[in-house]
Amino acid sequence: MTRAVIQGLVLFLLPFVLFGAYLVIRRRNPLLWSHWSRQSAWLTIAGLSFVVISLIATALLEERQTGAYVPTRVENGRVIPGHFQ
């Protein structure tokens, strides 16, 4: 779950980081709000789009498990991990 949250956060922040790099390349101060004010809405939309597209791609392309899930259990003092059967 943590991986999914971090991945979504990175994808959301990607447009902001790229725009900040663009400002640095253009020799503008990326810490001034005046450079960000007009672009913030578009950067937010782009970040949310990246997250939604990644969620849709994951849902469509992720390998699905078939069969019944056998939960983790203890047999004779040994832990048998859960698996699909």
PDB file of N, CA and C in Angstrom:
ATOM      1  N   MET A   1       0.819  -1.192   0.000  1.00  0.00           N
ATOM      2  CA  MET A   1       0.000   0.000   0.000  1.00  0.00           C
ATOM      3  C   MET A   1       0.863   1.255   0.000  1.00  0.00           C
ATOM      4  N   THR A   2       1.951   1.209   0.765  1.00  0.00           N
ATOM      5  CA  THR A   2       2.838   2.366   0.829  1.00  0.00           C
ATOM      6  C   THR A   2       3.450   2.647  -0.534  1.00  0.00           C
ATOM      7  N   ARG A   3       3.819   1.586  -1.261  1.00  0.00           N
ATOM      8  CA  ARG A   3       4.397   1.759  -2.586  1.00  0.00           C
ATOM      9  C   ARG A   3       3.426   2.460  -3.521  1.00  0.00           C
ATOM     10  N   ALA A   4       2.158   2.096  -3.457  1.00  0.00           N
ATOM     11  CA  ALA A   4       1.158   2.711  -4.325  1.00  0.00           C
ATOM     12  C   ALA A   4       0.976   4.187  -4.001  1.00  0.00           C
ATOM     13  N   VAL A   5       0.991   4.534  -2.719  1.00  0.00           N
ATOM     14  CA  VAL A   5       0.837   5.933  -2.317  1.00  0.00           C
ATOM     15  C   VAL A   5       2.052   6.750  -2.761  1.00  0.00           C
ATOM     16  N   ILE A   6       3.244   6.214  -2.543  1.00  0.00           N
ATOM     17  CA  ILE A   6       4.461   6.932  -2.944  1.00  0.00           C
ATOM     18  C   ILE A   6       4.527   7.071  -4.459  1.00  0.00           C
ATOM     19  N   GLN A   7       4.162   6.020  -5.181  1.00  0.00           N
ATOM     20  CA  GLN A   7       4.161   6.078  -6.641  1.00  0.00           C
ATOM     21  C   GLN A   7       3.177   7.142  -7.132  1.00  0.00           C
ATOM     22  N   GLY A   8       1.990   7.200  -6.565  1.00  0.00           N
ATOM     23  CA  GLY A   8       1.020   8.221  -6.941  1.00  0.00           C
ATOM     24  C   GLY A   8       1.505   9.619  -6.618  1.00  0.00           C
ATOM     25  N   LEU A   9       2.140   9.780  -5.472  1.00  0.00           N
ATOM     26  CA  LEU A   9       2.669  11.082  -5.080  1.00  0.00           C
ATOM     27  C   LEU A   9       3.778  11.538  -6.023  1.00  0.00           C
ATOM     28  N   VAL A  10       4.663  10.624  -6.393  1.00  0.00           N
ATOM     29  CA  VAL A  10       5.746  10.966  -7.328  1.00  0.00           C
ATOM     30  C   VAL A  10       5.177  11.350  -8.687  1.00  0.00           C
ATOM     31  N   LEU A  11       4.199  10.603  -9.161  1.00  0.00           N
ATOM     32  CA  LEU A  11       3.592  10.938 -10.453  1.00  0.00           C
ATOM     33  C   LEU A  11       2.866  12.273 -10.410  1.00  0.00           C
ATOM     34  N   PHE A  12       2.238  12.591  -9.278  1.00  0.00           N
ATOM     35  CA  PHE A  12       1.555  13.871  -9.148  1.00  0.00           C
ATOM     36  C   PHE A  12       2.546  15.027  -9.132  1.00  0.00           C
ATOM     37  N   LEU A  13       3.678  14.850  -8.452  1.00  0.00           N
ATOM     38  CA  LEU A  13       4.663  15.933  -8.327  1.00  0.00           C
ATOM     39  C   LEU A  13       5.564  16.082  -9.549  1.00  0.00           C
ATOM     40  N   LEU A  14       5.558  15.108 -10.450  1.00  0.00           N
ATOM     41  CA  LEU A  14       6.423  15.146 -11.626  1.00  0.00           C
ATOM     42  C   LEU A  14       6.275  16.414 -12.468  1.00  0.00           C
ATOM     43  N   PRO A  15       5.077  16.877 -12.819  1.00  0.00           N
ATOM     44  CA  PRO A  15       4.971  18.119 -13.598  1.00  0.00           C
ATOM     45  C   PRO A  15       5.537  19.335 -12.867  1.00  0.00           C
ATOM     46  N   PHE A  16       5.379  19.377 -11.551  1.00  0.00           N
ATOM     47  CA  PHE A  16       5.912  20.497 -10.777  1.00  0.00           C
ATOM     48  C   PHE A  16       7.441  20.502 -10.798  1.00  0.00           C
ATOM     49  N   VAL A  17       8.029  19.325 -10.667  1.00  0.00           N
ATOM     50  CA  VAL A  17       9.488  19.215 -10.702  1.00  0.00           C
ATOM     51  C   VAL A  17      10.014  19.594 -12.078  1.00  0.00           C
ATOM     52  N   LEU A  18       9.357  19.124 -13.128  1.00  0.00           N
ATOM     53  CA  LEU A  18       9.793  19.461 -14.488  1.00  0.00           C
ATOM     54  C   LEU A  18       9.656  20.953 -14.763  1.00  0.00           C
ATOM     55  N   PHE A  19       8.594  21.578 -14.280  1.00  0.00           N
ATOM     56  CA  PHE A  19       8.428  23.011 -14.473  1.00  0.00           C
ATOM     57  C   PHE A  19       9.481  23.783 -13.680  1.00  0.00           C
ATOM     58  N   GLY A  20       9.795  23.306 -12.477  1.00  0.00           N
ATOM     59  CA  GLY A  20      10.861  23.929 -11.694  1.00  0.00           C
ATOM     60  C   GLY A  20      12.203  23.820 -12.403  1.00  0.00           C
ATOM     61  N   ALA A  21      12.479  22.671 -13.019  1.00  0.00           N
ATOM     62  CA  ALA A  21      13.711  22.505 -13.796  1.00  0.00           C
ATOM     63  C   ALA A  21      13.716  23.436 -15.003  1.00  0.00           C
ATOM     64  N   TYR A  22      12.560  23.596 -15.644  1.00  0.00           N
ATOM     65  CA  TYR A  22      12.443  24.526 -16.774  1.00  0.00           C
ATOM     66  C   TYR A  22      12.765  25.952 -16.340  1.00  0.00           C
ATOM     67  N   LEU A  23      12.261  26.346 -15.177  1.00  0.00           N
ATOM     68  CA  LEU A  23      12.556  27.690 -14.673  1.00  0.00           C
ATOM     69  C   LEU A  23      14.044  27.868 -14.397  1.00  0.00           C
ATOM     70  N   VAL A  24      14.677  26.848 -13.861  1.00  0.00           N
ATOM     71  CA  VAL A  24      16.108  26.931 -13.586  1.00  0.00           C
ATOM     72  C   VAL A  24      16.896  27.037 -14.889  1.00  0.00           C
ATOM     73  N   ILE A  25      16.510  26.255 -15.886  1.00  0.00           N
ATOM     74  CA  ILE A  25      17.193  26.303 -17.182  1.00  0.00           C
ATOM     75  C   ILE A  25      17.031  27.670 -17.834  1.00  0.00           C
ATOM     76  N   ARG A  26      15.862  28.277 -17.670  1.00  0.00           N
ATOM     77  CA  ARG A  26      15.601  29.603 -18.253  1.00  0.00           C
ATOM     78  C   ARG A  26      16.177  30.733 -17.395  1.00  0.00           C
ATOM     79  N   ARG A  27      16.907  30.370 -16.335  1.00  0.00           N
ATOM     80  CA  ARG A  27      17.556  31.307 -15.419  1.00  0.00           C
ATOM     81  C   ARG A  27      16.552  32.232 -14.718  1.00  0.00           C
ATOM     82  N   ARG A  28      15.445  31.639 -14.327  1.00  0.00           N
ATOM     83  CA  ARG A  28      14.448  32.350 -13.526  1.00  0.00           C
ATOM     84  C   ARG A  28      14.439  31.737 -12.137  1.00  0.00           C
ATOM     85  N   ASN A  29      14.038  32.508 -11.169  1.00  0.00           N
ATOM     86  CA  ASN A  29      14.022  32.029  -9.791  1.00  0.00           C
ATOM     87  C   ASN A  29      12.786  31.145  -9.580  1.00  0.00           C
ATOM     88  N   PRO A  30      12.974  29.827  -9.349  1.00  0.00           N
ATOM     89  CA  PRO A  30      11.818  28.947  -9.171  1.00  0.00           C
ATOM     90  C   PRO A  30      11.113  29.126  -7.829  1.00  0.00           C
ATOM     91  N   LEU A  31      11.659  29.959  -6.937  1.00  0.00           N
ATOM     92  CA  LEU A  31      11.044  30.162  -5.625  1.00  0.00           C
ATOM     93  C   LEU A  31      10.079  31.340  -5.598  1.00  0.00           C
ATOM     94  N   LEU A  32       9.975  32.076  -6.701  1.00  0.00           N
ATOM     95  CA  LEU A  32       9.040  33.206  -6.764  1.00  0.00           C
ATOM     96  C   LEU A  32       7.656  32.716  -7.161  1.00  0.00           C
ATOM     97  N   TRP A  33       6.651  33.130  -6.406  1.00  0.00           N
ATOM     98  CA  TRP A  33       5.273  32.705  -6.685  1.00  0.00           C
ATOM     99  C   TRP A  33       4.785  33.236  -8.026  1.00  0.00           C
ATOM    100  N   SER A  34       5.297  34.352  -8.476  1.00  0.00           N
ATOM    101  CA  SER A  34       4.819  34.946  -9.732  1.00  0.00           C
ATOM    102  C   SER A  34       5.072  34.023 -10.921  1.00  0.00           C
ATOM    103  N   HIS A  35       6.100  33.194 -10.868  1.00  0.00           N
ATOM    104  CA  HIS A  35       6.367  32.256 -11.968  1.00  0.00           C
ATOM    105  C   HIS A  35       5.418  31.065 -11.936  1.00  0.00           C
ATOM    106  N   TRP A  36       4.892  30.736 -10.769  1.00  0.00           N
ATOM    107  CA  TRP A  36       4.060  29.559 -10.598  1.00  0.00           C
ATOM    108  C   TRP A  36       2.560  29.864 -10.649  1.00  0.00           C
ATOM    109  N   SER A  37       2.171  31.095 -10.389  1.00  0.00           N
ATOM    110  CA  SER A  37       0.751  31.407 -10.180  1.00  0.00           C
ATOM    111  C   SER A  37      -0.119  31.077 -11.389  1.00  0.00           C
ATOM    112  N   ARG A  38       0.347  31.411 -12.579  1.00  0.00           N
ATOM    113  CA  ARG A  38      -0.478  31.140 -13.765  1.00  0.00           C
ATOM    114  C   ARG A  38      -0.432  29.673 -14.180  1.00  0.00           C
ATOM    115  N   GLN A  39       0.593  28.952 -13.775  1.00  0.00           N
ATOM    116  CA  GLN A  39       0.774  27.569 -14.214  1.00  0.00           C
ATOM    117  C   GLN A  39       0.259  26.539 -13.223  1.00  0.00           C
ATOM    118  N   SER A  40      -0.074  26.956 -12.018  1.00  0.00           N
ATOM    119  CA  SER A  40      -0.403  25.986 -10.968  1.00  0.00           C
ATOM    120  C   SER A  40      -1.619  25.126 -11.315  1.00  0.00           C
ATOM    121  N   ALA A  41      -2.628  25.691 -11.919  1.00  0.00           N
ATOM    122  CA  ALA A  41      -3.817  24.905 -12.275  1.00  0.00           C
ATOM    123  C   ALA A  41      -3.477  23.846 -13.318  1.00  0.00           C
ATOM    124  N   TRP A  42      -2.715  24.234 -14.331  1.00  0.00           N
ATOM    125  CA  TRP A  42      -2.343  23.279 -15.377  1.00  0.00           C
ATOM    126  C   TRP A  42      -1.414  22.192 -14.842  1.00  0.00           C
ATOM    127  N   LEU A  43      -0.520  22.559 -13.955  1.00  0.00           N
ATOM    128  CA  LEU A  43       0.372  21.564 -13.367  1.00  0.00           C
ATOM    129  C   LEU A  43      -0.403  20.577 -12.496  1.00  0.00           C
ATOM    130  N   THR A  44      -1.399  21.066 -11.769  1.00  0.00           N
ATOM    131  CA  THR A  44      -2.234  20.189 -10.949  1.00  0.00           C
ATOM    132  C   THR A  44      -3.038  19.234 -11.823  1.00  0.00           C
ATOM    133  N   ILE A  45      -3.613  19.738 -12.900  1.00  0.00           N
ATOM    134  CA  ILE A  45      -4.373  18.888 -13.822  1.00  0.00           C
ATOM    135  C   ILE A  45      -3.466  17.835 -14.448  1.00  0.00           C
ATOM    136  N   ALA A  46      -2.264  18.231 -14.843  1.00  0.00           N
ATOM    137  CA  ALA A  46      -1.317  17.276 -15.439  1.00  0.00           C
ATOM    138  C   ALA A  46      -0.920  16.209 -14.423  1.00  0.00           C
ATOM    139  N   GLY A  47      -0.657  16.600 -13.183  1.00  0.00           N
ATOM    140  CA  GLY A  47      -0.292  15.634 -12.149  1.00  0.00           C
ATOM    141  C   GLY A  47      -1.413  14.649 -11.866  1.00  0.00           C
ATOM    142  N   LEU A  48      -2.631  15.154 -11.748  1.00  0.00           N
ATOM    143  CA  LEU A  48      -3.774  14.261 -11.515  1.00  0.00           C
ATOM    144  C   LEU A  48      -3.999  13.336 -12.710  1.00  0.00           C
ATOM    145  N   SER A  49      -3.774  13.848 -13.915  1.00  0.00           N
ATOM    146  CA  SER A  49      -3.908  13.014 -15.111  1.00  0.00           C
ATOM    147  C   SER A  49      -2.901  11.873 -15.104  1.00  0.00           C
ATOM    148  N   PHE A  50      -1.661  12.166 -14.712  1.00  0.00           N
ATOM    149  CA  PHE A  50      -0.646  11.113 -14.626  1.00  0.00           C
ATOM    150  C   PHE A  50      -1.067  10.032 -13.641  1.00  0.00           C
ATOM    151  N   VAL A  51      -1.595  10.431 -12.497  1.00  0.00           N
ATOM    152  CA  VAL A  51      -2.011   9.467 -11.478  1.00  0.00           C
ATOM    153  C   VAL A  51      -3.173   8.616 -11.983  1.00  0.00           C
ATOM    154  N   VAL A  52      -4.166   9.243 -12.593  1.00  0.00           N
ATOM    155  CA  VAL A  52      -5.330   8.500 -13.093  1.00  0.00           C
ATOM    156  C   VAL A  52      -4.918   7.544 -14.205  1.00  0.00           C
ATOM    157  N   ILE A  53      -4.072   7.997 -15.113  1.00  0.00           N
ATOM    158  CA  ILE A  53      -3.618   7.137 -16.207  1.00  0.00           C
ATOM    159  C   ILE A  53      -2.832   5.947 -15.658  1.00  0.00           C
ATOM    160  N   SER A  54      -2.004   6.175 -14.641  1.00  0.00           N
ATOM    161  CA  SER A  54      -1.235   5.061 -14.076  1.00  0.00           C
ATOM    162  C   SER A  54      -2.152   4.061 -13.379  1.00  0.00           C
ATOM    163  N   LEU A  55      -3.192   4.552 -12.701  1.00  0.00           N
ATOM    164  CA  LEU A  55      -4.137   3.634 -12.049  1.00  0.00           C
ATOM    165  C   LEU A  55      -4.905   2.806 -13.071  1.00  0.00           C
ATOM    166  N   ILE A  56      -5.318   3.433 -14.165  1.00  0.00           N
ATOM    167  CA  ILE A  56      -6.038   2.708 -15.218  1.00  0.00           C
ATOM    168  C   ILE A  56      -5.119   1.687 -15.879  1.00  0.00           C
ATOM    169  N   ALA A  57      -3.875   2.082 -16.172  1.00  0.00           N
ATOM    170  CA  ALA A  57      -2.924   1.165 -16.791  1.00  0.00           C
ATOM    171  C   ALA A  57      -2.629  -0.019 -15.874  1.00  0.00           C
ATOM    172  N   THR A  58      -2.489   0.243 -14.593  1.00  0.00           N
ATOM    173  CA  THR A  58      -2.245  -0.847 -13.647  1.00  0.00           C
ATOM    174  C   THR A  58      -3.430  -1.797 -13.601  1.00  0.00           C
ATOM    175  N   ALA A  59      -4.640  -1.252 -13.599  1.00  0.00           N
ATOM    176  CA  ALA A  59      -5.832  -2.099 -13.546  1.00  0.00           C
ATOM    177  C   ALA A  59      -5.966  -2.954 -14.803  1.00  0.00           C
ATOM    178  N   LEU A  60      -5.578  -2.413 -15.949  1.00  0.00           N
ATOM    179  CA  LEU A  60      -5.729  -3.149 -17.197  1.00  0.00           C
ATOM    180  C   LEU A  60      -4.587  -4.128 -17.463  1.00  0.00           C
ATOM    181  N   LEU A  61      -3.395  -3.819 -17.004  1.00  0.00           N
ATOM    182  CA  LEU A  61      -2.224  -4.606 -17.371  1.00  0.00           C
ATOM    183  C   LEU A  61      -1.711  -5.534 -16.274  1.00  0.00           C
ATOM    184  N   GLU A  62      -2.174  -5.368 -15.047  1.00  0.00           N
ATOM    185  CA  GLU A  62      -1.682  -6.182 -13.933  1.00  0.00           C
ATOM    186  C   GLU A  62      -2.137  -7.630 -14.093  1.00  0.00           C
ATOM    187  N   GLU A  63      -1.239  -8.537 -13.768  1.00  0.00           N
ATOM    188  CA  GLU A  63      -1.563  -9.949 -13.858  1.00  0.00           C
ATOM    189  C   GLU A  63      -2.585 -10.322 -12.791  1.00  0.00           C
ATOM    190  N   ARG A  64      -3.616 -10.987 -13.197  1.00  0.00           N
ATOM    191  CA  ARG A  64      -4.671 -11.378 -12.278  1.00  0.00           C
ATOM    192  C   ARG A  64      -4.397 -12.802 -11.774  1.00  0.00           C
ATOM    193  N   GLN A  65      -4.677 -13.026 -10.506  1.00  0.00           N
ATOM    194  CA  GLN A  65      -4.526 -14.352  -9.921  1.00  0.00           C
ATOM    195  C   GLN A  65      -5.843 -15.098 -10.076  1.00  0.00           C
ATOM    196  N   THR A  66      -5.749 -16.332 -10.491  1.00  0.00           N
ATOM    197  CA  THR A  66      -6.958 -17.143 -10.613  1.00  0.00           C
ATOM    198  C   THR A  66      -6.909 -18.239  -9.564  1.00  0.00           C
ATOM    199  N   GLY A  67      -8.029 -18.751  -9.216  1.00  0.00           N
ATOM    200  CA  GLY A  67      -8.107 -19.807  -8.215  1.00  0.00           C
ATOM    201  C   GLY A  67      -8.459 -19.255  -6.854  1.00  0.00           C
ATOM    202  N   ALA A  68      -8.475 -20.149  -5.906  1.00  0.00           N
ATOM    203  CA  ALA A  68      -8.841 -19.787  -4.539  1.00  0.00           C
ATOM    204  C   ALA A  68      -7.584 -19.435  -3.753  1.00  0.00           C
ATOM    205  N   TYR A  69      -7.700 -18.473  -2.853  1.00  0.00           N
ATOM    206  CA  TYR A  69      -6.586 -18.074  -2.005  1.00  0.00           C
ATOM    207  C   TYR A  69      -6.571 -18.944  -0.758  1.00  0.00           C
ATOM    208  N   VAL A  70      -5.419 -19.528  -0.485  1.00  0.00           N
ATOM    209  CA  VAL A  70      -5.221 -20.320   0.726  1.00  0.00           C
ATOM    210  C   VAL A  70      -4.439 -19.436   1.696  1.00  0.00           C
ATOM    211  N   PRO A  71      -5.032 -19.042   2.817  1.00  0.00           N
ATOM    212  CA  PRO A  71      -4.353 -18.112   3.728  1.00  0.00           C
ATOM    213  C   PRO A  71      -3.148 -18.748   4.427  1.00  0.00           C
ATOM    214  N   THR A  72      -2.333 -17.889   5.013  1.00  0.00           N
ATOM    215  CA  THR A  72      -1.177 -18.339   5.792  1.00  0.00           C
ATOM    216  C   THR A  72      -1.657 -19.172   6.971  1.00  0.00           C
ATOM    217  N   ARG A  73      -0.914 -20.248   7.239  1.00  0.00           N
ATOM    218  CA  ARG A  73      -1.311 -21.124   8.345  1.00  0.00           C
ATOM    219  C   ARG A  73      -0.058 -21.714   8.997  1.00  0.00           C
ATOM    220  N   VAL A  74      -0.244 -22.275  10.151  1.00  0.00           N
ATOM    221  CA  VAL A  74       0.843 -22.919  10.879  1.00  0.00           C
ATOM    222  C   VAL A  74       0.559 -24.415  10.912  1.00  0.00           C
ATOM    223  N   GLU A  75       1.509 -25.217  10.411  1.00  0.00           N
ATOM    224  CA  GLU A  75       1.392 -26.675  10.448  1.00  0.00           C
ATOM    225  C   GLU A  75       2.649 -27.245  11.095  1.00  0.00           C
ATOM    226  N   ASN A  76       2.488 -27.987  12.136  1.00  0.00           N
ATOM    227  CA  ASN A  76       3.609 -28.627  12.837  1.00  0.00           C
ATOM    228  C   ASN A  76       4.672 -27.617  13.255  1.00  0.00           C
ATOM    229  N   GLY A  77       4.256 -26.436  13.676  1.00  0.00           N
ATOM    230  CA  GLY A  77       5.191 -25.432  14.153  1.00  0.00           C
ATOM    231  C   GLY A  77       5.876 -24.637  13.032  1.00  0.00           C
ATOM    232  N   ARG A  78       5.544 -24.883  11.783  1.00  0.00           N
ATOM    233  CA  ARG A  78       6.123 -24.135  10.660  1.00  0.00           C
ATOM    234  C   ARG A  78       5.057 -23.262  10.027  1.00  0.00           C
ATOM    235  N   VAL A  79       5.454 -22.057   9.603  1.00  0.00           N
ATOM    236  CA  VAL A  79       4.531 -21.131   8.960  1.00  0.00           C
ATOM    237  C   VAL A  79       4.517 -21.427   7.460  1.00  0.00           C
ATOM    238  N   ILE A  80       3.358 -21.744   6.944  1.00  0.00           N
ATOM    239  CA  ILE A  80       3.169 -21.961   5.514  1.00  0.00           C
ATOM    240  C   ILE A  80       2.568 -20.682   4.947  1.00  0.00           C
ATOM    241  N   PRO A  81       3.278 -19.996   4.034  1.00  0.00           N
ATOM    242  CA  PRO A  81       2.758 -18.723   3.505  1.00  0.00           C
ATOM    243  C   PRO A  81       1.500 -18.922   2.664  1.00  0.00           C
ATOM    244  N   GLY A  82       0.711 -17.858   2.587  1.00  0.00           N
ATOM    245  CA  GLY A  82      -0.490 -17.908   1.772  1.00  0.00           C
ATOM    246  C   GLY A  82      -0.155 -17.976   0.290  1.00  0.00           C
ATOM    247  N   HIS A  83      -1.053 -18.572  -0.480  1.00  0.00           N
ATOM    248  CA  HIS A  83      -0.836 -18.699  -1.924  1.00  0.00           C
ATOM    249  C   HIS A  83      -2.166 -18.937  -2.623  1.00  0.00           C
ATOM    250  N   PHE A  84      -2.120 -18.813  -3.959  1.00  0.00           N
ATOM    251  CA  PHE A  84      -3.290 -19.115  -4.759  1.00  0.00           C
ATOM    252  C   PHE A  84      -3.194 -20.560  -5.231  1.00  0.00           C
ATOM    253  N   GLN A  85      -4.316 -21.250  -5.218  1.00  0.00           N
ATOM    254  CA  GLN A  85      -4.310 -22.662  -5.585  1.00  0.00           C
ATOM    255  C   GLN A  85      -5.212 -22.893  -6.765  1.00  0.00           C
TER     256      GLN A  85
END
